[in-house]
Coordinates of C-alpha atoms in Angstrom, one line a residue:
Chain W
M13 CA -41.1 -2.5 8.6
G14 CA -44.5 -1.2 9.6
L15 CA -46.1 -4.6 9.5
V16 CA -43.8 -6.0 12.2
D17 CA -44.0 -3.3 14.8
K18 CA -47.8 -3.1 14.4
G19 CA -47.9 -6.9 14.8
R20 CA -49.8 -7.5 11.6
L21 CA -47.3 -9.6 9.7
P22 CA -49.1 -12.3 7.6
A23 CA -48.1 -15.9 8.6
P24 CA -46.6 -16.9 5.2
L25 CA -44.4 -13.8 5.2
T26 CA -43.3 -14.6 8.8
K27 CA -42.2 -18.0 7.6
L28 CA -40.3 -16.6 4.7
F29 CA -38.6 -13.9 6.8
N30 CA -37.7 -16.4 9.5
M31 CA -36.3 -18.8 7.0
S32 CA -34.1 -16.1 5.4
R33 CA -33.0 -14.8 8.8
S34 CA -32.0 -18.2 10.2
Y35 CA -29.8 -19.0 7.2
S36 CA -27.9 -15.7 6.9
L37 CA -26.7 -15.2 10.5
W38 CA -23.7 -13.0 10.9
V39 CA -22.0 -14.0 14.1
Y40 CA -19.9 -11.6 16.1
Q41 CA -17.4 -13.6 18.1
W42 CA -16.2 -12.6 21.5
G43 CA -13.2 -14.7 22.0
L44 CA -12.5 -14.2 25.6
A45 CA -10.8 -17.4 26.9
C46 CA -10.1 -21.0 26.1
C47 CA -13.5 -21.5 24.4
A48 CA -12.4 -18.9 21.8
I49 CA -10.0 -21.5 20.4
E50 CA -12.8 -24.1 20.1
M51 CA -15.0 -21.5 18.6
G52 CA -12.2 -20.7 16.2
A53 CA -12.0 -24.4 15.3
A54 CA -15.8 -24.4 14.7
F55 CA -15.7 -21.2 12.6
G56 CA -12.3 -21.3 10.9
S57 CA -11.4 -24.9 10.5
P58 CA -12.1 -27.1 7.5
R59 CA -13.3 -29.9 9.6
Y60 CA -16.2 -28.2 11.3
D61 CA -16.9 -25.3 8.9
V62 CA -19.8 -23.3 10.2
M63 CA -20.6 -21.7 6.9
R64 CA -22.4 -24.8 5.7
L65 CA -25.1 -24.0 8.3
G66 CA -25.6 -20.6 6.8
V67 CA -23.6 -18.8 9.5
I68 CA -21.1 -16.2 8.4
P69 CA -18.3 -15.5 11.0
L70 CA -16.0 -12.6 11.4
P71 CA -18.0 -9.4 10.6
A72 CA -15.9 -6.3 11.1
S73 CA -18.2 -4.7 13.7
P74 CA -21.0 -5.6 16.2
R75 CA -23.2 -3.3 14.1
Q76 CA -23.2 -5.9 11.3
A77 CA -23.9 -8.9 13.5
D78 CA -27.1 -10.9 14.1
F79 CA -26.0 -13.0 17.0
V80 CA -23.1 -13.1 19.3
C81 CA -21.2 -16.0 20.7
V82 CA -19.8 -15.2 24.1
S83 CA -17.1 -17.7 24.5
G84 CA -15.1 -17.8 27.6
T85 CA -14.7 -16.2 31.0
V86 CA -16.3 -12.8 31.5
T87 CA -14.5 -11.0 34.2
D88 CA -15.8 -8.1 36.2
K89 CA -13.3 -5.8 34.4
M90 CA -14.4 -7.1 30.9
A91 CA -18.2 -7.1 31.7
P92 CA -18.7 -3.4 30.9
A93 CA -17.1 -3.8 27.5
V94 CA -19.2 -6.9 26.8
K95 CA -22.4 -5.0 27.7
R96 CA -21.4 -2.1 25.6
L97 CA -20.7 -4.2 22.5
W98 CA -24.0 -6.0 23.1
E99 CA -25.8 -2.7 23.1
Q100 CA -24.1 -1.7 19.8
M101 CA -25.7 -4.7 18.0
P102 CA -28.9 -4.0 16.1
E103 CA -32.2 -5.7 16.9
P104 CA -33.2 -8.5 16.4
K105 CA -30.2 -10.0 18.2
Y106 CA -29.5 -13.2 19.9
A107 CA -26.8 -14.5 22.2
I108 CA -25.1 -17.9 22.6
S109 CA -23.3 -18.4 25.8
M110 CA -20.5 -20.9 25.2
G111 CA -18.8 -22.8 27.9
S112 CA -19.2 -23.2 31.6
C113 CA -17.5 -19.9 32.4
A114 CA -20.0 -17.8 30.4
N115 CA -22.9 -19.9 31.6
C116 CA -22.3 -19.8 35.3
G117 CA -18.7 -19.1 36.2
G118 CA -17.5 -22.7 35.6
P119 CA -14.3 -23.6 37.5
Y120 CA -14.1 -20.1 38.8
W121 CA -17.4 -20.2 40.6
D122 CA -15.7 -19.0 43.8
S123 CA -13.3 -16.5 42.2
Y124 CA -13.3 -12.9 43.2
S125 CA -12.9 -11.4 39.8
V126 CA -15.2 -13.5 37.5
T127 CA -18.7 -12.6 36.6
K128 CA -20.7 -15.7 37.3
G129 CA -22.6 -16.0 34.1
V130 CA -22.9 -13.6 31.2
D131 CA -26.7 -13.8 31.6
Q132 CA -26.3 -11.2 34.3
I133 CA -25.5 -8.6 31.7
L134 CA -27.2 -9.7 28.6
P135 CA -30.2 -12.0 27.7
V136 CA -28.9 -15.4 26.6
D137 CA -30.8 -17.6 24.1
I138 CA -28.7 -20.7 24.0
Y139 CA -26.4 -22.1 26.6
V140 CA -23.7 -24.5 25.4
P141 CA -22.3 -26.4 28.4
G142 CA -18.8 -27.8 28.5
C143 CA -15.3 -26.7 29.6
P144 CA -14.7 -26.0 26.8
P145 CA -17.5 -27.5 24.7
R146 CA -16.5 -29.4 21.6
P147 CA -17.0 -27.5 18.3
E148 CA -19.8 -30.0 17.5
A149 CA -21.6 -28.8 20.6
L150 CA -21.4 -25.2 19.5
L151 CA -22.7 -26.2 16.0
E152 CA -25.7 -27.9 17.7
G153 CA -26.3 -24.7 19.7
I154 CA -26.3 -22.8 16.4
V155 CA -28.8 -25.2 14.9
L156 CA -31.0 -24.8 17.9
L157 CA -30.8 -21.1 17.5
Q158 CA -31.8 -21.4 13.9
Q159 CA -34.8 -23.5 15.0
R160 CA -35.8 -20.8 17.5
I161 CA -35.5 -18.1 14.8
K162 CA -37.6 -20.1 12.4
N163 CA -40.3 -20.5 15.0
E164 CA -40.3 -16.9 16.2
D165 CA -43.1 -14.3 16.0
M166 CA -41.2 -11.3 14.8
A167 CA -43.8 -8.9 16.2
A168 CA -43.4 -10.4 19.7
K169 CA -39.6 -10.1 19.4
W170 CA -40.0 -6.5 18.3
R171 CA -42.2 -5.7 21.3
G172 CA -39.6 -7.4 23.5
D173 CA -41.9 -10.1 24.9
E174 CA -40.5 -12.7 27.1
F175 CA -41.9 -15.5 25.0
T176 CA -41.7 -15.1 21.3
T177 CA -42.7 -18.5 19.8
L178 CA -45.4 -18.7 17.2
Q179 CA -47.2 -21.2 19.4
R180 CA -47.4 -18.6 22.1
T181 CA -48.8 -16.1 19.7
R182 CA -51.4 -18.5 18.4
A183 CA -52.4 -19.4 22.0
V184 CA -52.7 -15.6 22.8
E185 CA -54.9 -15.1 19.7
A186 CA -57.1 -18.1 20.7
G187 CA -57.5 -16.5 24.1
E188 CA -55.8 -19.4 26.0
V189 CA -53.1 -17.3 27.6
D190 CA -52.6 -13.6 28.1
R191 CA -49.6 -11.6 27.0
D192 CA -47.7 -12.2 30.3
G193 CA -47.8 -15.9 29.7
E194 CA -50.5 -16.7 32.4
L195 CA -52.8 -19.5 31.4
I196 CA -56.4 -18.3 31.0
A197 CA -57.9 -21.6 30.1
E198 CA -56.8 -25.0 31.3
T199 CA -57.5 -26.6 28.0
H200 CA -54.2 -25.9 26.3
S201 CA -50.8 -26.0 27.8
I202 CA -47.8 -24.7 25.9
S203 CA -45.5 -27.3 27.3
E204 CA -47.7 -30.1 25.9
D205 CA -47.7 -28.7 22.4
P206 CA -46.9 -31.6 20.2
T207 CA -44.6 -29.6 17.8
P208 CA -41.0 -30.2 18.6
D209 CA -40.0 -26.5 18.3
A210 CA -42.1 -25.4 21.2
R211 CA -39.2 -25.5 23.6
P212 CA -39.4 -23.7 26.9
E213 CA -36.8 -20.9 27.3
P214 CA -33.9 -21.0 27.7
I215 CA -32.4 -23.7 25.5
V216 CA -29.5 -25.8 26.9
V217 CA -27.6 -27.9 24.4
G218 CA -27.8 -31.5 25.5
G219 CA -30.7 -30.7 27.8
G220 CA -30.6 -30.3 31.6
P221 CA -31.1 -27.3 33.8
I222 CA -28.9 -24.2 34.0
E223 CA -28.0 -23.8 37.6
Chain Z
M282 CA 26.0 -3.4 23.5
S283 CA 26.9 -4.5 20.0
L284 CA 24.2 -4.0 17.5
T285 CA 23.6 -5.5 14.1
D286 CA 22.6 -3.2 11.2
R287 CA 18.9 -3.9 11.6
Q288 CA 19.1 -3.2 15.3
Q289 CA 20.9 0.0 14.7
L290 CA 18.2 1.2 12.3
S291 CA 15.5 0.3 14.8
Y292 CA 17.4 2.2 17.5
I293 CA 17.7 5.3 15.3
A294 CA 13.9 5.2 14.7
S295 CA 13.2 5.0 18.4
Q296 CA 15.6 7.8 19.1
A297 CA 13.8 9.9 16.5
A298 CA 10.5 9.1 18.3
D299 CA 12.0 10.2 21.5
A300 CA 13.3 13.5 20.0
R301 CA 9.8 14.2 18.5
L302 CA 8.2 13.7 21.9
N303 CA 10.7 16.0 23.6
V304 CA 11.0 18.7 21.1
E305 CA 7.7 19.0 19.3
L306 CA 5.4 18.7 22.3
E307 CA 2.9 21.1 20.8
T308 CA 1.9 18.6 18.0
E309 CA -1.4 17.1 18.7
G310 CA -1.1 13.4 19.3
M311 CA -3.7 10.7 19.1
T312 CA -4.4 8.0 21.6
L313 CA -5.3 4.7 20.0
N314 CA -6.8 1.9 22.0
I315 CA -6.1 -1.6 20.7
G316 CA -8.4 -3.9 22.5
P317 CA -9.7 -5.2 24.8
Q318 CA -12.0 -6.6 22.2
H319 CA -10.3 -6.5 18.9
P320 CA -10.1 -9.1 16.1
A321 CA -6.3 -8.6 15.8
T322 CA -5.5 -9.3 19.5
H323 CA -5.3 -12.7 21.0
G324 CA -8.0 -12.5 23.6
T325 CA -8.6 -9.4 25.6
L326 CA -5.3 -7.5 25.9
R327 CA -5.7 -3.8 25.7
I328 CA -2.8 -1.7 24.5
I329 CA -2.9 2.0 24.8
C330 CA -0.8 3.7 22.1
R331 CA -0.1 7.4 21.8
L332 CA 0.5 8.1 18.2
D333 CA 2.3 10.9 16.3
G334 CA 1.1 10.5 12.8
E335 CA 1.8 6.9 11.9
Q336 CA 4.3 6.4 14.6
V337 CA 3.8 5.1 18.1
I338 CA 5.6 7.3 20.6
W339 CA 4.3 5.6 23.8
A340 CA 2.5 2.3 24.4
E341 CA 1.3 0.6 27.5
P342 CA -0.4 -2.8 27.9
S343 CA -3.3 -2.8 30.2
A344 CA -3.7 -6.3 31.5
G345 CA -6.3 -7.8 33.8
Y346 CA -9.3 -8.3 31.5
M347 CA -8.8 -12.0 31.9
H348 CA -7.8 -12.1 35.5
R349 CA -9.5 -15.1 37.0
G350 CA -7.6 -15.3 40.4
Y351 CA -5.8 -18.6 40.0
E352 CA -3.4 -17.9 42.9
K353 CA -6.2 -17.3 45.3
L354 CA -8.3 -20.2 44.1
T355 CA -5.4 -22.6 44.5
E356 CA -5.6 -21.9 48.2
V357 CA -9.1 -23.4 48.5
R358 CA -8.5 -26.4 46.3
T359 CA -6.8 -29.7 47.1
F360 CA -3.6 -30.7 45.3
P361 CA -5.3 -33.0 42.7
Q362 CA -7.9 -30.3 42.1
V363 CA -5.3 -27.6 41.3
T364 CA -4.4 -29.3 38.0
T365 CA -7.9 -28.7 36.7
L366 CA -7.4 -25.0 37.3
V367 CA -3.8 -24.6 36.0
N368 CA -4.8 -26.4 32.8
R369 CA -6.6 -23.3 31.8
I370 CA -3.7 -20.9 32.2
D371 CA -2.1 -21.4 28.8
W372 CA -5.1 -22.9 27.1
L373 CA -3.4 -23.9 23.9
G374 CA -0.8 -26.2 25.5
S375 CA -2.8 -27.3 28.5
F376 CA -0.8 -30.4 29.5
A377 CA 2.4 -28.4 29.7
N378 CA 0.8 -26.4 32.5
E379 CA 0.2 -29.3 34.8
V380 CA 3.6 -30.8 34.7
P381 CA 5.6 -28.2 36.7
F382 CA 2.9 -28.1 39.4
I383 CA 2.8 -31.8 39.7
L384 CA 6.6 -32.0 39.8
A385 CA 6.7 -29.4 42.5
A386 CA 4.2 -31.4 44.6
E387 CA 6.2 -34.6 43.9
K388 CA 9.4 -32.8 45.0
L389 CA 7.7 -31.9 48.3
M390 CA 6.5 -35.5 48.8
E391 CA 9.9 -36.8 47.8
I392 CA 8.5 -39.2 45.3
E393 CA 9.2 -39.6 41.6
A394 CA 7.0 -40.9 38.8
P395 CA 7.9 -44.3 37.3
P396 CA 10.1 -44.1 34.1
R397 CA 7.2 -45.0 31.8
A398 CA 5.1 -42.1 33.2
Q399 CA 8.1 -39.7 32.8
V400 CA 8.4 -40.6 29.1
I401 CA 4.7 -40.4 28.4
R402 CA 4.6 -37.0 30.3
T403 CA 7.4 -35.7 28.0
I404 CA 5.5 -37.0 24.9
L405 CA 2.3 -35.3 25.9
F406 CA 4.3 -32.2 26.9
E407 CA 5.8 -31.9 23.4
L408 CA 2.4 -32.7 21.8
S409 CA 0.9 -29.8 23.6
R410 CA 3.8 -27.7 22.4
I411 CA 3.0 -28.7 18.9
A412 CA -0.7 -27.9 19.4
N413 CA 0.2 -24.5 20.8
V414 CA 2.8 -23.4 18.2
S415 CA 1.0 -24.8 15.2
L416 CA -1.9 -22.5 15.9
F417 CA 0.5 -19.6 16.3
L418 CA 2.0 -20.3 12.9
G419 CA -1.5 -20.3 11.4
D420 CA -2.6 -17.2 13.3
L421 CA 0.6 -15.4 12.1
G422 CA -0.8 -15.3 8.6
V423 CA -4.1 -13.8 9.7
Q424 CA -2.4 -11.0 11.4
M425 CA -0.8 -10.1 8.1
G426 CA -4.0 -10.6 6.0
A427 CA -3.2 -14.1 4.7
V428 CA -6.1 -16.3 5.7
T429 CA -5.0 -19.6 4.2
P430 CA -2.4 -20.6 6.9
V431 CA -5.0 -20.6 9.6
F432 CA -7.1 -23.2 7.8
L433 CA -4.0 -25.4 7.5
A434 CA -3.2 -24.9 11.1
F435 CA -6.6 -25.8 12.3
R436 CA -6.7 -28.8 10.1
D437 CA -3.4 -30.2 11.3
R438 CA -3.9 -29.1 14.9
E439 CA -7.0 -31.3 14.9
Y440 CA -4.8 -34.4 14.5
V441 CA -2.8 -33.5 17.6
L442 CA -5.9 -32.7 19.6
N443 CA -7.3 -36.1 18.6
L444 CA -4.1 -37.8 19.9
I445 CA -4.4 -35.9 23.2
E446 CA -8.0 -36.8 23.4
G447 CA -7.2 -40.5 22.7
A448 CA -4.6 -40.7 25.4
T449 CA -6.2 -38.5 28.1
G450 CA -9.9 -38.2 27.3
G451 CA -9.8 -34.5 27.2
R452 CA -9.5 -32.8 23.9
F453 CA -8.5 -29.4 25.2
H454 CA -7.8 -29.7 28.9
P455 CA -6.5 -33.1 29.6
N456 CA -6.2 -33.0 33.4
F457 CA -4.2 -36.2 33.1
D458 CA -1.2 -35.7 35.3
R459 CA -1.4 -37.1 38.8
I460 CA 0.9 -36.8 41.8
G461 CA 3.1 -39.8 41.4
G462 CA 2.4 -40.6 37.8
L463 CA -0.4 -40.5 35.2
K464 CA -4.1 -41.4 35.4
D465 CA -4.0 -44.1 32.7
D466 CA -1.7 -45.9 30.4
L467 CA -1.7 -45.1 26.7
P468 CA -4.5 -46.8 24.7
K469 CA -3.8 -49.5 22.1
G470 CA -2.6 -48.3 18.8
W471 CA -1.9 -44.8 20.0
I472 CA 1.9 -45.0 19.3
D473 CA 1.5 -46.0 15.7
E474 CA -1.1 -43.2 15.2
T475 CA 1.2 -40.7 16.8
R476 CA 4.0 -41.7 14.4
Q477 CA 1.8 -40.9 11.4
V478 CA 0.6 -37.6 12.9
V479 CA 4.1 -36.5 13.6
K480 CA 4.9 -37.0 9.9
K481 CA 1.9 -34.9 9.0
L482 CA 3.0 -32.2 11.3
M483 CA 6.5 -32.1 9.8
Q484 CA 4.8 -31.7 6.4
F485 CA 2.7 -28.9 7.9
C486 CA 5.9 -27.1 9.0
D487 CA 7.3 -27.4 5.5
T488 CA 4.1 -26.1 4.0
I489 CA 4.1 -23.1 6.4
E490 CA 7.7 -22.4 5.7
D491 CA 7.1 -22.4 1.9
L492 CA 3.8 -20.6 2.1
L493 CA 4.5 -18.0 4.7
F494 CA 8.1 -17.7 5.6
G495 CA 9.1 -17.7 1.9
N496 CA 6.6 -15.0 1.1
E497 CA 8.2 -11.7 0.2
I498 CA 5.4 -9.6 1.8
F499 CA 5.8 -11.6 5.0
Q500 CA 9.5 -11.1 5.0
S501 CA 9.3 -7.4 4.4
R502 CA 6.7 -7.0 7.2
M503 CA 8.8 -9.1 9.6
R504 CA 12.5 -8.5 8.9
G505 CA 14.1 -5.8 11.0
I506 CA 10.8 -5.0 12.8
G507 CA 10.6 -5.0 16.5
V508 CA 14.2 -5.7 17.3
I509 CA 15.0 -6.8 20.8
P510 CA 18.7 -7.0 21.7
A511 CA 19.9 -9.7 23.9
D512 CA 20.7 -7.7 27.0
I513 CA 17.3 -5.8 26.8
A514 CA 15.5 -9.2 26.5
K515 CA 17.3 -10.5 29.6
D516 CA 16.5 -7.3 31.5
Y517 CA 12.8 -7.6 30.9
G518 CA 12.8 -11.2 31.9
L519 CA 11.8 -12.6 28.5
S520 CA 12.0 -16.4 28.2
G521 CA 11.4 -19.1 25.7
P522 CA 11.5 -18.5 22.0
N523 CA 11.4 -14.7 22.4
L524 CA 14.7 -14.9 24.3
R525 CA 16.3 -17.4 22.0
A526 CA 15.4 -15.3 19.0
S527 CA 17.6 -12.6 20.6
G528 CA 20.6 -14.9 20.5
V529 CA 20.5 -16.2 24.1
D530 CA 21.1 -19.9 24.2
W531 CA 18.9 -20.8 27.2
D532 CA 16.5 -23.6 27.3
L533 CA 15.2 -25.1 30.5
R534 CA 14.6 -28.5 28.9
R535 CA 18.3 -28.9 28.3
D536 CA 19.7 -26.8 31.2
Q537 CA 17.7 -28.3 34.0
D538 CA 17.8 -31.7 35.6
L539 CA 14.1 -32.7 35.9
P540 CA 12.6 -36.2 36.1
L541 CA 11.5 -35.9 32.5
A542 CA 12.9 -37.6 29.3
W543 CA 14.4 -34.7 27.3
D544 CA 18.0 -35.8 28.1
K545 CA 17.3 -39.2 26.5
V546 CA 16.8 -37.9 23.0
D547 CA 18.8 -36.0 20.4
W548 CA 17.5 -32.5 19.7
K549 CA 18.7 -29.0 19.2
V550 CA 18.1 -25.7 20.8
W551 CA 17.7 -23.1 18.0
T552 CA 18.8 -19.5 18.4
H553 CA 18.8 -16.6 16.0
P554 CA 21.1 -13.6 16.2
D555 CA 18.7 -11.0 14.8
G556 CA 16.1 -10.6 17.6
D557 CA 13.4 -9.2 15.2
S558 CA 9.9 -10.4 14.5
W559 CA 11.1 -12.7 11.8
A560 CA 13.5 -14.4 14.2
R561 CA 10.9 -15.0 16.8
C562 CA 8.6 -16.7 14.3
W563 CA 11.4 -18.7 12.8
I564 CA 12.5 -20.0 16.1
R565 CA 8.9 -21.2 16.8
L566 CA 8.8 -22.9 13.5
Q567 CA 12.0 -24.7 14.3
E568 CA 10.8 -25.6 17.7
T569 CA 7.7 -27.3 16.3
R570 CA 10.1 -29.4 14.2
E571 CA 12.2 -30.2 17.2
A572 CA 9.2 -31.2 19.2
C573 CA 8.1 -33.5 16.4
K574 CA 11.6 -35.0 16.5
I575 CA 11.5 -35.5 20.3
V576 CA 8.1 -37.2 20.1
E577 CA 9.3 -39.4 17.3
Q578 CA 12.3 -40.6 19.2
L579 CA 10.6 -41.0 22.5
L580 CA 7.9 -43.2 21.0
D581 CA 10.6 -45.8 20.5
Q582 CA 11.9 -45.5 24.0
I583 CA 8.8 -45.9 26.2
P584 CA 9.9 -48.3 28.9
A585 CA 7.6 -51.0 30.3
G586 CA 6.2 -50.8 33.8
P587 CA 3.6 -49.0 35.8
V588 CA 2.5 -45.5 35.1
M589 CA 1.7 -44.7 38.8
T590 CA 3.8 -45.0 41.8
K591 CA 2.4 -45.8 45.3
V592 CA 0.7 -42.7 46.7
P593 CA -1.9 -42.6 49.5
R594 CA -5.5 -42.2 48.4
I595 CA -5.9 -38.9 50.2
I596 CA -2.9 -36.9 49.3
K597 CA -1.4 -34.7 52.0
V598 CA 1.7 -32.9 50.9
P599 CA 4.3 -32.5 53.7
A600 CA 5.1 -29.0 54.8
G601 CA 7.8 -27.2 52.8
E602 CA 8.4 -25.0 49.8
A603 CA 9.3 -26.0 46.3
W604 CA 10.0 -24.2 43.0
V605 CA 9.8 -26.1 39.7
S606 CA 9.8 -24.4 36.3
T607 CA 9.8 -25.9 32.9
E608 CA 10.2 -24.7 29.3
N609 CA 6.6 -24.3 28.2
P610 CA 5.5 -23.4 24.7
L611 CA 5.5 -19.8 25.6
G612 CA 8.6 -19.7 27.8
E613 CA 9.5 -20.4 31.4
M614 CA 6.6 -21.4 33.5
G615 CA 7.1 -22.1 37.1
Y616 CA 5.2 -22.8 40.3
Y617 CA 6.4 -21.9 43.8
V618 CA 4.4 -24.1 46.0
V619 CA 4.2 -23.6 49.8
S620 CA 2.6 -26.4 51.7
K621 CA 1.7 -26.5 55.4
G622 CA 1.0 -30.2 55.4
D623 CA -2.7 -29.9 54.5
L624 CA -4.8 -31.3 51.7
G625 CA -4.3 -28.2 49.6
P626 CA -1.4 -25.8 49.0
F627 CA -1.1 -22.9 51.4
R628 CA 0.1 -20.6 48.6
V629 CA 1.0 -21.0 45.0
K630 CA 3.0 -18.4 43.1
I631 CA 2.6 -18.9 39.4
R632 CA 5.3 -17.5 37.1
S633 CA 3.9 -17.6 33.6
A634 CA 5.9 -16.7 30.5
S635 CA 3.5 -14.3 28.7
F636 CA 3.3 -11.8 31.6
N637 CA 7.0 -11.1 31.3
N638 CA 7.0 -11.4 27.6
I639 CA 4.5 -8.5 27.2
S640 CA 6.3 -6.4 29.8
I641 CA 8.7 -5.5 26.9
V642 CA 5.8 -4.0 24.9
P643 CA 6.3 -0.4 26.0
W644 CA 10.0 -0.6 25.0
V645 CA 9.6 -2.5 21.7
L646 CA 6.6 -0.5 20.4
K647 CA 8.3 2.8 20.8
G648 CA 9.0 4.3 17.4
V649 CA 7.3 1.6 15.3
Y650 CA 4.5 2.3 12.8
V651 CA 1.0 1.3 13.5
P652 CA 0.7 -1.7 11.1
D653 CA 3.9 -3.1 12.7
V654 CA 2.3 -3.0 16.1
I655 CA 0.1 -5.9 15.1
T656 CA 3.0 -8.0 13.7
I657 CA 5.2 -7.3 16.7
L658 CA 2.4 -8.4 19.0
A659 CA 1.8 -11.4 16.9
S660 CA 5.4 -12.4 17.0
L661 CA 5.7 -11.9 20.7
Y662 CA 2.9 -14.4 21.0
F663 CA 1.1 -14.2 24.3
I664 CA -1.9 -15.9 25.6
L665 CA -4.2 -13.9 27.8
G666 CA -4.8 -16.6 30.3
D667 CA -1.0 -16.7 30.7
I668 CA -0.7 -13.0 31.2
D669 CA -3.5 -12.3 33.6
R670 CA -3.9 -15.7 35.2

């Protein structure tokens, strides 16, 4: 797509693409530990049924996936495999870190063999706290990810910018901030943007800081 | 060693594999990695198979991808904190993990939970067994390409999880057991609800039996595959349903005298003479039914009284050593607790069932065909947290 990498995608087309992308997400699941069962309940059980959100679980390979749900403890022995699978996924790709272990180590915060947070090895978009989180919490995380995708500037994502929201792009075009996110003019602050989708990164389900 | 016909056939196949390995060494083999991240494995077990054509001639499980260092972490936690950790060893039947540790601590403190707490413990123990094994029964179909059973399993498992959540507050990891009793009493209406759920679970067992165990494809994939004779099973330290499927009548719930309520009810320990994959799955199906029966009977026998005995607010366990093991959903699970009189244990050795259960993988996979590897691993039924701890 030449329009995307040159950054000249028209706004209506962006909306259309984002809408289509957010409702046909193929999720590659990394069932690592306890959270895998709750993820299985969210993806495979008739009560939670993730497909009504437009998310298709269980692709055969990471090469067919749009986002990944890292559910469970990432150990130091498993981390290289996780990173390798992440690198096999095609862009644009997103990551949901599910459960306290994948967020920050969780109950194993002082263990010698656990990687304290999967964000050390791959960029995480949504953190779902809980040990394990309920399936509803994972579904909310997926909905938040869909909001983020709908509100994304595909060209900025293509360039690998740190901030990829459409508001940021508009602010850059208006000359209010530069590409690194530094405010040029004091007149407009991104955090005071009235639209609800202008969330600061990263998103935590239920709010609160990730520490 | 007396063998049935199926066992003999399997033995001949493994001998043929041995002969091929020894005689035709010049054939080019292939090494197949199953795992660590593979949709057909439960979690992150990696199995390295060397293949000759379609046949496995050598297999080795590579554990440690889920090693979280429980035994070391228990040394820096206090006794009440340890239950939070050990919940997560076998994450499908979480409550069952707490009970042997708490019993070991109670043994050291020389106290015993009140009778009401003992019965409620047993009920929750069996409910977590149902939660564990029902998912196994659903997952079994997925391993063979049948997707319907897993939907049924998740649907009916949800009822059990709701019960556990209603009683303990934790849907998955209850952390409900305390030294000297339980955290809380049962909520109002819980007993009636449990009766209904148990009936639903019995129906679920019947459905699975019709749908899966009565299926011809399922039978031909399972019967006579992965035969483990009784003496081999004992040598490798198998326990639980895997051992009973080989014809060994051994159940710690019946054979041990623990302060729990299994001796107050009428139930049966099922064994199967065959020792193949079919037998292991069938035993688990029957165990779910027996667990339902145990819960159903115990609901009528909950005595009145407190659920917590008198313990100090800050628990210091006297110096000493204690070993308690129970029959968990996956097999024998035990804790060897060494205390030096501090707030936390000095050392805890955890014996979990799956680690021993997968130690037989090199023996049982020798000579089988690649599609059977998946069914044998499914029928052995391990949980990665239980292997690597």
